[in-house]
Short mmCIF file of C-alpha atoms and ligand atoms in Angstrom, two decimals:
data_model
loop_
_atom_site.label_atom_id
_atom_site.label_comp_id
_atom_site.label_asym_id
_atom_site.label_seq_id
_atom_site.Cartn_x
_atom_site.Cartn_y
_atom_site.Cartn_z
CA MET A 1 15.10 -18.25 17.79
CA GLY A 2 16.65 -16.37 14.90
CA ARG A 3 19.19 -13.59 14.85
CA GLY A 4 18.33 -9.97 15.37
CA PRO A 5 16.50 -7.99 17.96
CA ALA A 6 14.90 -11.03 19.58
CA LEU A 7 18.23 -11.86 21.14
CA THR A 8 19.08 -8.43 22.50
CA ARG A 9 18.20 -7.93 26.09
CA ARG A 10 18.12 -4.75 28.07
CA GLY A 11 20.98 -4.59 30.56
CA GLY A 12 22.62 -7.63 28.99
CA SER A 13 21.09 -10.03 31.49
CA SER A 14 20.02 -13.41 30.25
CA GLY A 15 16.56 -13.02 31.80
CA ARG A 16 15.10 -15.96 33.64
CA THR A 17 11.63 -16.33 32.19
CA ARG A 18 12.09 -18.77 29.33
CA TYR A 19 8.85 -20.32 28.19
CA ARG A 20 8.57 -22.89 25.52
CA LEU A 21 5.69 -22.73 23.11
CA PRO A 22 2.89 -22.68 23.88
CA VAL A 23 2.82 -19.78 26.29
CA ARG A 24 -0.34 -19.86 28.42
CA ILE A 25 -2.07 -16.59 27.63
CA SER A 26 -5.20 -14.85 28.81
CA VAL A 27 -6.81 -12.02 26.89
CA ILE A 28 -9.17 -9.80 28.85
CA GLY A 29 -11.68 -8.02 26.63
CA CYS A 30 -12.99 -9.52 23.37
CA GLY A 31 -13.75 -6.38 21.39
CA TYR A 32 -11.97 -5.50 18.21
CA LEU A 33 -8.51 -5.62 19.67
CA GLY A 34 -9.02 -8.51 22.09
CA ALA A 35 -10.84 -10.89 19.77
CA VAL A 36 -8.22 -10.45 17.05
CA HIS A 37 -5.36 -10.67 19.53
CA ALA A 38 -6.72 -13.83 21.17
CA ALA A 39 -7.30 -15.63 17.87
CA SER A 40 -3.92 -14.50 16.55
CA MET A 41 -2.10 -15.75 19.66
CA ALA A 42 -3.77 -19.15 19.22
CA LYS A 43 -2.78 -19.08 15.55
CA LEU A 44 0.82 -18.61 16.71
CA GLY A 45 0.50 -21.82 18.72
CA HIS A 46 -0.17 -20.42 22.18
CA ASP A 47 -2.76 -21.70 24.62
CA VAL A 48 -5.34 -18.94 25.00
CA VAL A 49 -8.26 -18.19 27.28
CA ALA A 50 -10.25 -15.10 26.29
CA VAL A 51 -12.64 -13.37 28.67
CA ASP A 52 -15.36 -10.80 28.24
CA VAL A 53 -18.20 -9.61 30.46
CA ASP A 54 -20.65 -9.78 27.52
CA PRO A 55 -22.13 -13.33 27.37
CA GLY A 56 -23.57 -12.76 23.89
CA LYS A 57 -20.16 -11.88 22.49
CA ILE A 58 -18.54 -14.88 24.18
CA GLU A 59 -21.22 -17.21 22.85
CA ARG A 60 -20.68 -16.03 19.28
CA LEU A 61 -16.90 -16.23 19.50
CA ALA A 62 -17.08 -19.70 21.05
CA ALA A 63 -19.25 -20.75 18.11
CA GLY A 64 -16.55 -19.51 15.74
CA GLU A 65 -18.46 -16.43 14.68
CA ALA A 66 -16.58 -13.11 14.48
CA PRO A 67 -18.71 -10.36 16.09
CA PHE A 68 -17.58 -7.85 13.42
CA PHE A 69 -16.34 -7.93 9.84
CA GLU A 70 -12.59 -8.44 9.73
CA PRO A 71 -10.91 -10.23 6.83
CA GLY A 72 -9.13 -13.39 7.97
CA LEU A 73 -10.59 -13.43 11.48
CA PRO A 74 -13.28 -16.10 10.92
CA GLU A 75 -10.66 -18.42 9.42
CA ILE A 76 -8.15 -18.17 12.27
CA LEU A 77 -10.96 -18.35 14.83
CA THR A 78 -12.27 -21.58 13.36
CA GLU A 79 -8.78 -22.98 13.15
CA ALA A 80 -8.02 -22.04 16.78
CA LEU A 81 -11.27 -23.53 18.06
CA GLY A 82 -10.68 -26.69 16.05
CA SER A 83 -7.19 -27.11 17.48
CA GLY A 84 -8.47 -26.61 21.03
CA ARG A 85 -5.94 -23.82 21.60
CA ILE A 86 -8.53 -21.19 22.44
CA ARG A 87 -11.51 -21.00 24.74
CA PHE A 88 -13.89 -18.17 25.48
CA THR A 89 -15.47 -17.50 28.84
CA THR A 90 -17.19 -14.88 30.97
CA ASP A 91 -15.60 -16.33 34.09
CA MET A 92 -12.48 -14.37 35.06
CA ALA A 93 -11.38 -17.21 37.37
CA GLU A 94 -10.44 -19.19 34.26
CA VAL A 95 -7.48 -16.91 33.58
CA ALA A 96 -5.72 -18.33 36.64
CA GLY A 97 -2.49 -20.00 35.65
CA ALA A 98 -1.89 -18.00 32.48
CA GLN A 99 1.70 -16.75 32.30
CA VAL A 100 0.83 -13.60 30.39
CA HIS A 101 -2.46 -11.70 30.80
CA PHE A 102 -3.22 -9.22 28.03
CA LEU A 103 -5.52 -6.29 28.83
CA ALA A 104 -7.45 -5.51 25.67
CA VAL A 105 -10.50 -3.61 26.84
CA GLY A 106 -11.75 -0.40 25.29
CA THR A 107 -10.94 3.15 26.37
CA PRO A 108 -13.82 5.11 24.85
CA GLN A 109 -14.10 8.87 24.78
CA GLY A 110 -15.61 10.21 27.98
CA PRO A 111 -17.90 13.25 28.24
CA THR A 112 -14.99 15.73 28.57
CA GLY A 113 -12.99 14.25 25.68
CA ALA A 114 -10.65 12.44 28.08
CA ALA A 115 -10.41 8.66 27.84
CA ASP A 116 -12.84 6.73 30.00
CA LEU A 117 -10.77 4.22 31.99
CA THR A 118 -13.72 2.43 33.61
CA TYR A 119 -13.16 -0.78 31.65
CA VAL A 120 -9.40 -0.84 32.17
CA ASP A 121 -9.78 -0.33 35.91
CA ALA A 122 -12.53 -2.93 36.14
CA ALA A 123 -10.44 -5.45 34.18
CA VAL A 124 -7.44 -5.02 36.48
CA THR A 125 -9.55 -5.17 39.63
CA SER A 126 -11.28 -8.36 38.56
CA LEU A 127 -8.01 -9.93 37.38
CA LEU A 128 -6.08 -9.37 40.64
CA PRO A 129 -7.72 -12.18 42.69
CA HIS A 130 -6.66 -14.68 40.01
CA LEU A 131 -3.15 -13.35 39.42
CA SER A 132 -0.03 -15.04 40.86
CA ALA A 133 3.57 -14.07 41.46
CA GLY A 134 5.77 -14.45 38.39
CA GLU A 135 2.94 -13.67 35.98
CA PHE A 136 2.75 -10.64 33.70
CA VAL A 137 -0.10 -8.27 33.09
CA VAL A 138 0.42 -6.75 29.65
CA GLY A 139 -1.59 -3.66 28.76
CA LYS A 140 -2.51 -3.28 25.10
CA SER A 141 -5.31 -0.71 25.35
CA THR A 142 -4.63 2.92 24.40
CA VAL A 143 -4.44 4.79 27.70
CA PRO A 144 -3.51 8.29 28.89
CA VAL A 145 0.17 8.51 29.76
CA GLY A 146 0.65 7.76 33.45
CA THR A 147 -2.03 5.07 33.61
CA ALA A 148 0.43 2.18 33.32
CA ALA A 149 2.55 3.40 36.26
CA ARG A 150 -0.57 3.68 38.41
CA LEU A 151 -1.76 0.19 37.44
CA ALA A 152 1.75 -1.25 37.88
CA ALA A 153 1.76 -0.06 41.48
CA GLN A 154 -1.71 -1.51 42.03
CA VAL A 155 -0.66 -4.89 40.62
CA SER A 156 2.58 -5.24 42.55
CA GLU A 157 0.93 -4.15 45.77
CA ALA A 158 -1.88 -6.69 45.42
CA VAL A 159 0.27 -9.53 44.07
CA PRO A 160 3.94 -9.15 44.96
CA GLY A 161 6.05 -10.69 42.20
CA ALA A 162 3.50 -10.01 39.45
CA THR A 163 4.57 -7.35 36.95
CA LEU A 164 2.58 -4.98 34.77
CA VAL A 165 4.06 -3.86 31.44
CA TRP A 166 2.67 -1.99 28.44
CA ASN A 167 2.76 -3.35 24.92
CA PRO A 168 0.63 -1.13 22.66
CA GLU A 169 -0.86 -2.45 19.46
CA PHE A 170 -0.98 -0.60 16.17
CA LEU A 171 -3.50 -2.70 14.29
CA ARG A 172 -5.51 -1.26 11.47
CA GLU A 173 -9.05 -2.46 10.95
CA GLY A 174 -9.22 -4.48 7.77
CA PHE A 175 -5.63 -5.67 8.33
CA ALA A 176 -5.95 -6.50 12.00
CA VAL A 177 -4.88 -10.15 11.81
CA GLN A 178 -1.86 -9.40 9.66
CA ASP A 179 -0.91 -6.41 11.85
CA THR A 180 -1.13 -8.58 14.99
CA ILE A 181 0.82 -11.56 13.68
CA SER A 182 3.47 -9.61 11.80
CA PRO A 183 3.43 -5.99 13.00
CA ASP A 184 5.81 -3.21 11.86
CA ARG A 185 7.41 -3.20 15.28
CA PHE A 186 6.96 -4.30 18.86
CA VAL A 187 7.10 -1.80 21.68
CA TYR A 188 7.60 -3.13 25.20
CA GLY A 189 7.16 -0.64 28.03
CA VAL A 190 8.74 -2.29 31.08
CA PRO A 191 10.02 -1.28 34.52
CA ASP A 192 13.75 -1.05 35.24
CA GLY A 193 15.64 -3.96 36.69
CA GLU A 194 15.04 -7.67 36.85
CA ASP A 195 11.25 -7.50 36.58
CA GLY A 196 11.64 -5.61 33.34
CA GLU A 197 14.14 -8.13 31.99
CA ARG A 198 11.84 -11.02 32.83
CA ALA A 199 8.96 -9.24 31.13
CA VAL A 200 11.02 -8.72 27.98
CA ALA A 201 11.91 -12.40 27.95
CA ALA A 202 8.26 -13.39 28.39
CA LEU A 203 7.03 -11.17 25.56
CA ASP A 204 9.88 -12.42 23.36
CA GLU A 205 8.48 -15.92 23.79
CA VAL A 206 4.98 -14.76 22.91
CA TYR A 207 6.19 -12.99 19.78
CA ALA A 208 9.03 -15.41 18.97
CA GLU A 209 7.90 -16.03 15.40
CA ALA A 210 7.77 -12.41 14.27
CA LEU A 211 10.96 -11.54 16.16
CA ALA A 212 12.78 -14.40 14.46
CA ALA A 213 11.65 -12.95 11.14
CA GLY A 214 13.40 -9.69 12.07
CA THR A 215 10.53 -7.50 13.32
CA PRO A 216 12.11 -4.60 15.25
CA ARG A 217 11.48 -4.57 18.97
CA LEU A 218 11.95 -1.50 21.12
CA VAL A 219 12.23 -1.74 24.88
CA VAL A 220 11.26 1.49 26.61
CA ASN A 221 9.83 2.65 29.92
CA LEU A 222 6.11 2.65 30.71
CA PRO A 223 5.26 6.28 29.84
CA THR A 224 7.19 6.06 26.57
CA ALA A 225 5.22 2.98 25.53
CA GLU A 226 1.93 4.72 26.28
CA LEU A 227 3.03 7.81 24.37
CA VAL A 228 4.32 5.84 21.37
CA LYS A 229 0.82 4.61 20.69
CA ILE A 230 -1.06 7.85 21.11
CA SER A 231 1.57 9.97 19.36
CA ALA A 232 1.57 7.59 16.37
CA ASN A 233 -2.18 8.08 16.03
CA ALA A 234 -1.87 11.85 16.54
CA PHE A 235 0.75 11.96 13.79
CA LEU A 236 -1.42 9.98 11.38
CA ALA A 237 -4.41 12.21 12.11
CA THR A 238 -2.25 15.29 11.57
CA LYS A 239 -0.97 13.95 8.26
CA ILE A 240 -4.54 13.40 7.04
CA SER A 241 -5.68 16.84 8.19
CA PHE A 242 -2.63 18.43 6.61
CA ILE A 243 -3.57 17.08 3.19
CA ASN A 244 -7.21 18.02 3.77
CA ALA A 245 -6.11 21.58 4.56
CA MET A 246 -4.24 21.50 1.24
CA ALA A 247 -7.49 20.29 -0.34
CA GLU A 248 -9.31 23.34 1.00
CA ILE A 249 -6.65 25.60 -0.49
CA SER A 250 -6.52 23.65 -3.76
CA GLU A 251 -10.27 24.03 -4.15
CA VAL A 252 -10.11 27.82 -4.12
CA ALA A 253 -6.78 28.08 -5.94
CA GLY A 254 -7.70 25.75 -8.80
CA ALA A 255 -5.04 23.18 -7.89
CA ASP A 256 -5.41 19.39 -7.72
CA VAL A 257 -4.62 18.02 -4.26
CA THR A 258 -4.20 14.48 -5.61
CA ALA A 259 -1.40 15.56 -7.91
CA LEU A 260 0.02 17.68 -5.09
CA ALA A 261 0.06 14.63 -2.76
CA ASP A 262 1.76 12.53 -5.43
CA ALA A 263 4.40 15.19 -5.93
CA ILE A 264 5.22 15.86 -2.28
CA GLY A 265 4.90 12.15 -1.51
CA HIS A 266 7.92 11.41 -3.69
CA ASP A 267 10.01 13.12 -1.03
CA ALA A 268 10.95 10.12 1.11
CA ARG A 269 10.87 12.34 4.20
CA ILE A 270 7.19 13.02 3.55
CA GLY A 271 5.99 9.77 1.91
CA ARG A 272 2.77 9.26 -0.03
CA LYS A 273 0.92 7.12 2.54
CA PHE A 274 -1.88 8.78 4.54
CA LEU A 275 -1.96 11.72 2.16
CA ASN A 276 -5.34 10.90 0.63
CA ALA A 277 -7.55 13.95 0.87
CA GLY A 278 -11.26 13.34 1.19
CA LEU A 279 -13.71 13.13 4.03
CA GLY A 280 -11.05 12.75 6.65
CA PHE A 281 -10.63 10.26 9.43
CA GLY A 282 -13.19 8.44 11.51
CA GLY A 283 -13.26 5.10 13.29
CA GLY A 284 -12.76 3.90 16.80
CA CYS A 285 -9.25 5.29 17.27
CA LEU A 286 -8.00 8.45 15.60
CA PRO A 287 -10.86 10.86 16.54
CA LYS A 288 -11.08 9.79 20.18
CA ASP A 289 -7.33 9.46 20.57
CA ILE A 290 -6.51 13.01 19.51
CA ARG A 291 -9.14 14.33 21.94
CA ALA A 292 -7.95 12.13 24.80
CA PHE A 293 -4.35 13.14 24.11
CA GLN A 294 -5.23 16.84 24.29
CA ALA A 295 -7.19 16.28 27.51
CA ARG A 296 -4.24 14.46 29.07
CA ALA A 297 -1.77 17.16 28.00
CA ASP A 298 -4.05 19.74 29.65
CA GLU A 299 -4.06 17.72 32.87
CA LEU A 300 -0.28 17.56 32.78
CA GLY A 301 -0.08 21.34 32.33
CA VAL A 302 1.35 21.14 28.80
CA GLY A 303 -1.88 21.69 26.89
CA GLU A 304 -0.16 24.19 24.58
CA SER A 305 2.07 21.45 23.20
CA LEU A 306 -0.95 19.76 21.67
CA ALA A 307 -3.09 22.83 20.95
CA PHE A 308 -2.61 22.12 17.23
CA LEU A 309 -4.66 18.93 17.58
CA ALA A 310 -7.77 21.09 17.98
CA ASP A 311 -7.09 22.35 14.43
CA VAL A 312 -6.46 18.82 13.22
CA ASP A 313 -9.88 17.87 14.59
CA ALA A 314 -11.56 20.99 13.18
CA ILE A 315 -10.10 20.51 9.67
CA ASN A 316 -11.26 16.92 9.80
CA LEU A 317 -14.84 17.80 10.76
CA ARG A 318 -14.98 20.58 8.14
CA ARG A 319 -14.65 17.97 5.41
CA ARG A 320 -18.09 16.64 6.30
CA ASP A 321 -19.60 20.15 6.25
CA HIS A 322 -17.97 20.68 2.88
CA VAL A 323 -19.63 17.62 1.33
CA VAL A 324 -23.03 18.53 2.75
CA GLU A 325 -22.63 22.05 1.31
CA LEU A 326 -21.44 20.65 -2.01
CA ALA A 327 -24.49 18.38 -2.18
CA GLN A 328 -26.74 21.38 -1.63
CA GLU A 329 -24.85 23.42 -4.20
CA VAL A 330 -24.96 20.83 -6.98
CA LEU A 331 -28.67 20.30 -6.37
CA GLY A 332 -29.28 24.00 -6.87
CA GLY A 333 -29.39 25.12 -3.24
CA ALA A 334 -31.39 22.58 -1.26
CA VAL A 335 -31.50 18.82 -0.89
CA ALA A 336 -35.02 18.59 0.54
CA GLY A 337 -37.13 16.10 -1.37
CA ARG A 338 -34.25 15.12 -3.66
CA ARG A 339 -33.12 11.54 -4.17
CA VAL A 340 -29.48 11.09 -3.10
CA ALA A 341 -27.52 7.85 -3.53
CA VAL A 342 -25.01 7.33 -0.73
CA LEU A 343 -22.35 4.76 -1.56
CA GLY A 344 -20.43 3.82 1.56
CA LEU A 345 -21.27 4.01 5.26
CA ALA A 346 -18.23 2.44 6.94
CA PHE A 347 -15.47 4.76 8.16
CA LYS A 348 -13.15 3.06 5.69
CA PRO A 349 -13.31 0.15 3.25
CA ASN A 350 -12.95 -3.49 4.33
CA SER A 351 -14.69 -2.74 7.59
CA ASP A 352 -18.26 -2.73 8.89
CA ASP A 353 -17.30 -0.19 11.55
CA VAL A 354 -19.37 2.99 11.53
CA ARG A 355 -17.98 4.51 14.72
CA ASP A 356 -17.44 8.22 14.03
CA SER A 357 -17.82 7.44 10.34
CA PRO A 358 -17.75 10.56 8.14
CA ALA A 359 -19.87 8.68 5.57
CA LEU A 360 -22.68 7.78 7.94
CA ASP A 361 -22.60 11.25 9.47
CA ILE A 362 -23.07 12.85 6.05
CA ALA A 363 -25.88 10.45 5.12
CA ALA A 364 -27.71 11.25 8.36
CA ARG A 365 -27.22 15.00 7.93
CA LEU A 366 -28.64 14.93 4.40
CA LEU A 367 -31.62 13.01 5.67
CA GLY A 368 -31.99 15.64 8.39
CA LEU A 369 -32.07 18.29 5.65
CA GLY A 370 -34.99 16.49 4.02
CA ALA A 371 -33.19 14.51 1.32
CA SER A 372 -34.44 11.07 0.38
CA VAL A 373 -31.26 9.03 1.00
CA ALA A 374 -30.72 5.58 -0.53
CA ALA A 375 -27.71 4.20 1.30
CA TYR A 376 -25.61 1.19 0.39
CA ASP A 377 -22.46 -0.34 1.84
CA PRO A 378 -21.08 -3.81 1.10
CA GLU A 379 -20.64 -4.64 4.81
CA ALA A 380 -21.81 -1.82 7.06
CA VAL A 381 -25.57 -1.69 6.50
CA ALA A 382 -26.38 -3.71 9.63
CA THR A 383 -24.08 -1.66 11.88
CA ALA A 384 -25.31 1.60 10.34
CA ARG A 385 -28.93 0.60 10.77
CA ARG A 386 -28.38 0.19 14.51
CA VAL A 387 -27.26 3.83 14.79
CA HIS A 388 -29.51 5.39 12.14
CA PRO A 389 -32.54 3.14 11.57
CA GLU A 390 -34.32 5.98 9.79
CA LEU A 391 -32.12 5.86 6.65
CA ASP A 392 -33.36 4.00 3.58
CA TYR A 393 -30.88 1.12 3.19
CA VAL A 394 -30.71 -0.67 -0.14
CA GLU A 395 -29.12 -3.93 -1.20
CA SER A 396 -26.87 -2.98 -4.08
CA VAL A 397 -25.07 -0.13 -5.83
CA ALA A 398 -27.65 -0.30 -8.61
CA ASP A 399 -30.55 0.02 -6.16
CA ALA A 400 -28.91 3.09 -4.65
CA LEU A 401 -28.26 4.68 -8.03
CA ARG A 402 -31.71 4.10 -9.47
CA ASP A 403 -33.39 7.51 -10.05
CA ALA A 404 -30.78 9.33 -7.96
CA GLU A 405 -30.42 13.04 -8.58
CA LEU A 406 -27.00 13.05 -6.93
CA VAL A 407 -24.47 10.28 -6.24
CA LEU A 408 -22.16 10.57 -3.24
CA VAL A 409 -19.24 8.16 -2.90
CA LEU A 410 -18.28 8.31 0.77
CA THR A 411 -16.20 5.17 1.41
CA GLU A 412 -13.67 3.94 -1.13
CA TRP A 413 -14.78 0.32 -1.47
CA GLU A 414 -13.30 -1.54 -4.43
CA GLU A 415 -16.86 -2.33 -5.53
CA PHE A 416 -17.51 1.39 -6.11
CA ARG A 417 -14.19 2.04 -7.84
CA ARG A 418 -14.95 -0.78 -10.27
CA PHE A 419 -18.60 0.10 -10.92
CA ASP A 420 -19.14 0.83 -14.60
CA PRO A 421 -19.90 4.58 -14.95
CA ALA A 422 -21.92 3.92 -18.14
CA GLU A 423 -24.18 1.57 -16.18
CA ALA A 424 -24.42 4.20 -13.45
CA ALA A 425 -25.37 6.85 -16.02
CA ALA A 426 -28.21 4.66 -17.27
CA LEU A 427 -29.61 4.25 -13.76
CA VAL A 428 -29.53 7.76 -12.32
CA ALA A 429 -32.02 10.54 -12.95
CA ASN A 430 -29.30 13.18 -12.97
CA PRO A 431 -25.63 12.34 -13.68
CA VAL A 432 -23.78 14.21 -10.93
CA VAL A 433 -21.25 12.47 -8.70
CA VAL A 434 -19.43 13.80 -5.65
CA ASP A 435 -16.36 11.64 -5.07
CA GLY A 436 -15.76 12.14 -1.35
CA ARG A 437 -12.71 9.88 -1.35
CA ASN A 438 -11.17 10.80 -4.73
CA CYS A 439 -11.37 7.13 -5.55
CA LEU A 440 -13.20 7.08 -8.90
CA ASP A 441 -11.65 7.32 -12.34
CA ARG A 442 -12.58 10.94 -13.01
CA ASP A 443 -12.05 10.71 -16.78
CA ALA A 444 -14.18 7.57 -17.11
CA TRP A 445 -17.06 9.06 -15.11
CA THR A 446 -16.86 12.32 -17.04
CA ALA A 447 -16.78 10.40 -20.34
CA ALA A 448 -19.94 8.56 -19.25
CA GLY A 449 -21.69 11.90 -18.98
CA PHE A 450 -21.30 12.63 -15.26
CA THR A 451 -20.53 15.98 -13.76
CA TYR A 452 -17.70 14.96 -11.43
CA ARG A 453 -16.83 16.80 -8.22
CA GLY A 454 -13.82 15.54 -6.27
CA MET A 455 -12.23 16.67 -3.04
CA GLY A 456 -9.65 19.40 -3.51
CA ARG A 457 -9.40 19.05 -7.25
C1 UDX B 1 -5.77 3.54 13.12
C2 UDX B 1 -4.24 3.42 13.03
O1 UDX B 1 -3.85 3.38 11.65
C3 UDX B 1 -3.78 2.19 13.74
O2 UDX B 1 -2.37 2.09 13.70
C4 UDX B 1 -4.26 2.25 15.17
O3 UDX B 1 -3.87 1.11 15.88
C5 UDX B 1 -5.78 2.41 15.23
O4 UDX B 1 -6.16 3.55 14.48
P1 UDX B 1 -7.84 2.43 11.87
O5 UDX B 1 -8.72 3.22 12.77
O6 UDX B 1 -8.14 1.00 11.62
O7 UDX B 1 -6.34 2.45 12.43
O8 UDX B 1 -7.84 3.16 10.47
P2 UDX B 1 -6.81 3.84 9.46
O9 UDX B 1 -6.52 2.93 8.35
O10 UDX B 1 -5.69 4.44 10.17
O11 UDX B 1 -7.76 4.99 8.89
C6 UDX B 1 -8.31 5.96 9.77
C7 UDX B 1 -9.21 6.92 9.03
O12 UDX B 1 -8.42 7.81 8.27
C8 UDX B 1 -10.21 6.30 8.07
O13 UDX B 1 -11.44 6.95 8.23
C9 UDX B 1 -9.62 6.58 6.71
O14 UDX B 1 -10.60 6.68 5.71
C10 UDX B 1 -8.92 7.91 6.95
N1 UDX B 1 -7.81 8.18 6.04
C11 UDX B 1 -6.71 7.37 6.03
C12 UDX B 1 -7.86 9.28 5.19
O15 UDX B 1 -8.84 10.03 5.19
N2 UDX B 1 -6.80 9.52 4.36
C13 UDX B 1 -5.70 8.74 4.33
O16 UDX B 1 -4.79 9.03 3.56
C14 UDX B 1 -5.66 7.63 5.19
#
């Protein structure tokens, strides 16, 4: 093992759990997080068994097929299956004997906004009969603060000598493999004392490669680890809503929010990343996490501390209203009966995920207002069709643009950025483009004859 944080141990103890590669790992839950984590652990040389209750998902993964679009995942999956280092099963009994059990099930938004812990609780309950002393249960799911302590007590009561720790992930869709194999940092939430030291040693073995390369590793207590994850997402959501609030002001004041972001982003304390104004955030994490965080703060009696997240959410949702209103405005008041090209359905590029996608929401709302919507996305048509089968999905940018009276760019795919505006002008019936992600070359589109409307500029 290399120098650096991998060698530091809390309390200075040497820690007794020293595995050699491969560590025997189980991953419980094969959704976005779990499937990527399992394949990445096998890629690192570990011996992995991955479990899910959905037989269809397990069948596809076992056949080397990624159940969702994620760059790099099919390759590492195939490699892992070929090397025999990974197997997929619906039988929880097969996790017996793993040294480290990762919990990677979903925590969706429940009816009140709070996180629904059904899957986490079910995973722990079904794991316990197969867990042995000396093994570690490692939570990766995003959970309300306090959950880990409750589960830790449940685990050590059922299986004395087994230890539950929390090790949140920070993976971004589209970069999930890279973020899992070489993350920005590791956070280990562990109990005090010897159990905690042994857990740190075990996770250090799992992540030996990245630690040797100098990836920072922070050892904290359980509630801190849970909060690190959710507060990171709350901060990112706040940063995006901040710049979108500036977009609202820029629009009425005649300023350009893109130039504003560039200028304030040069201040290293602010930074330019996550200051892209547009349609705001969607996806499987940020929207549900800010709501779950608020709900948890309310339960803990400190709701006021996170009251601002209601504004963050409201600013974010207003961006969608704004684009729907803009579409009506540029079409002279109403969209009914008008042909609208929608470019982009995924919540962000390089993903086929349409969960809480601003793009798909806008497309569906325009259809609801009577527009004839031709929707195209390089990867997300199939996932979008499952949620909104009533939209008219087309197979290419050109098919979407043909005879359009309005073009809406709602996800900043490279394919849209690179599309030739002159070719677009020749296809549409009316050259008006609303750039919902400020991703087009405004001058080039204007030069091609388009009326260009950006976000906050
Ligand atoms: C996020 C976090 O980044 C990740 O660390 C966490 O583990 C899970 O949630 P992800 O949901 O994959 O990851 O997407 P992210 O890249 O963060 O983008 C979230 C949303 O914000 C997207 O809809 C994106 O379009 C939007 N966004 C992002 C903006 O509107 N402006 C920006 O400047 C950045």
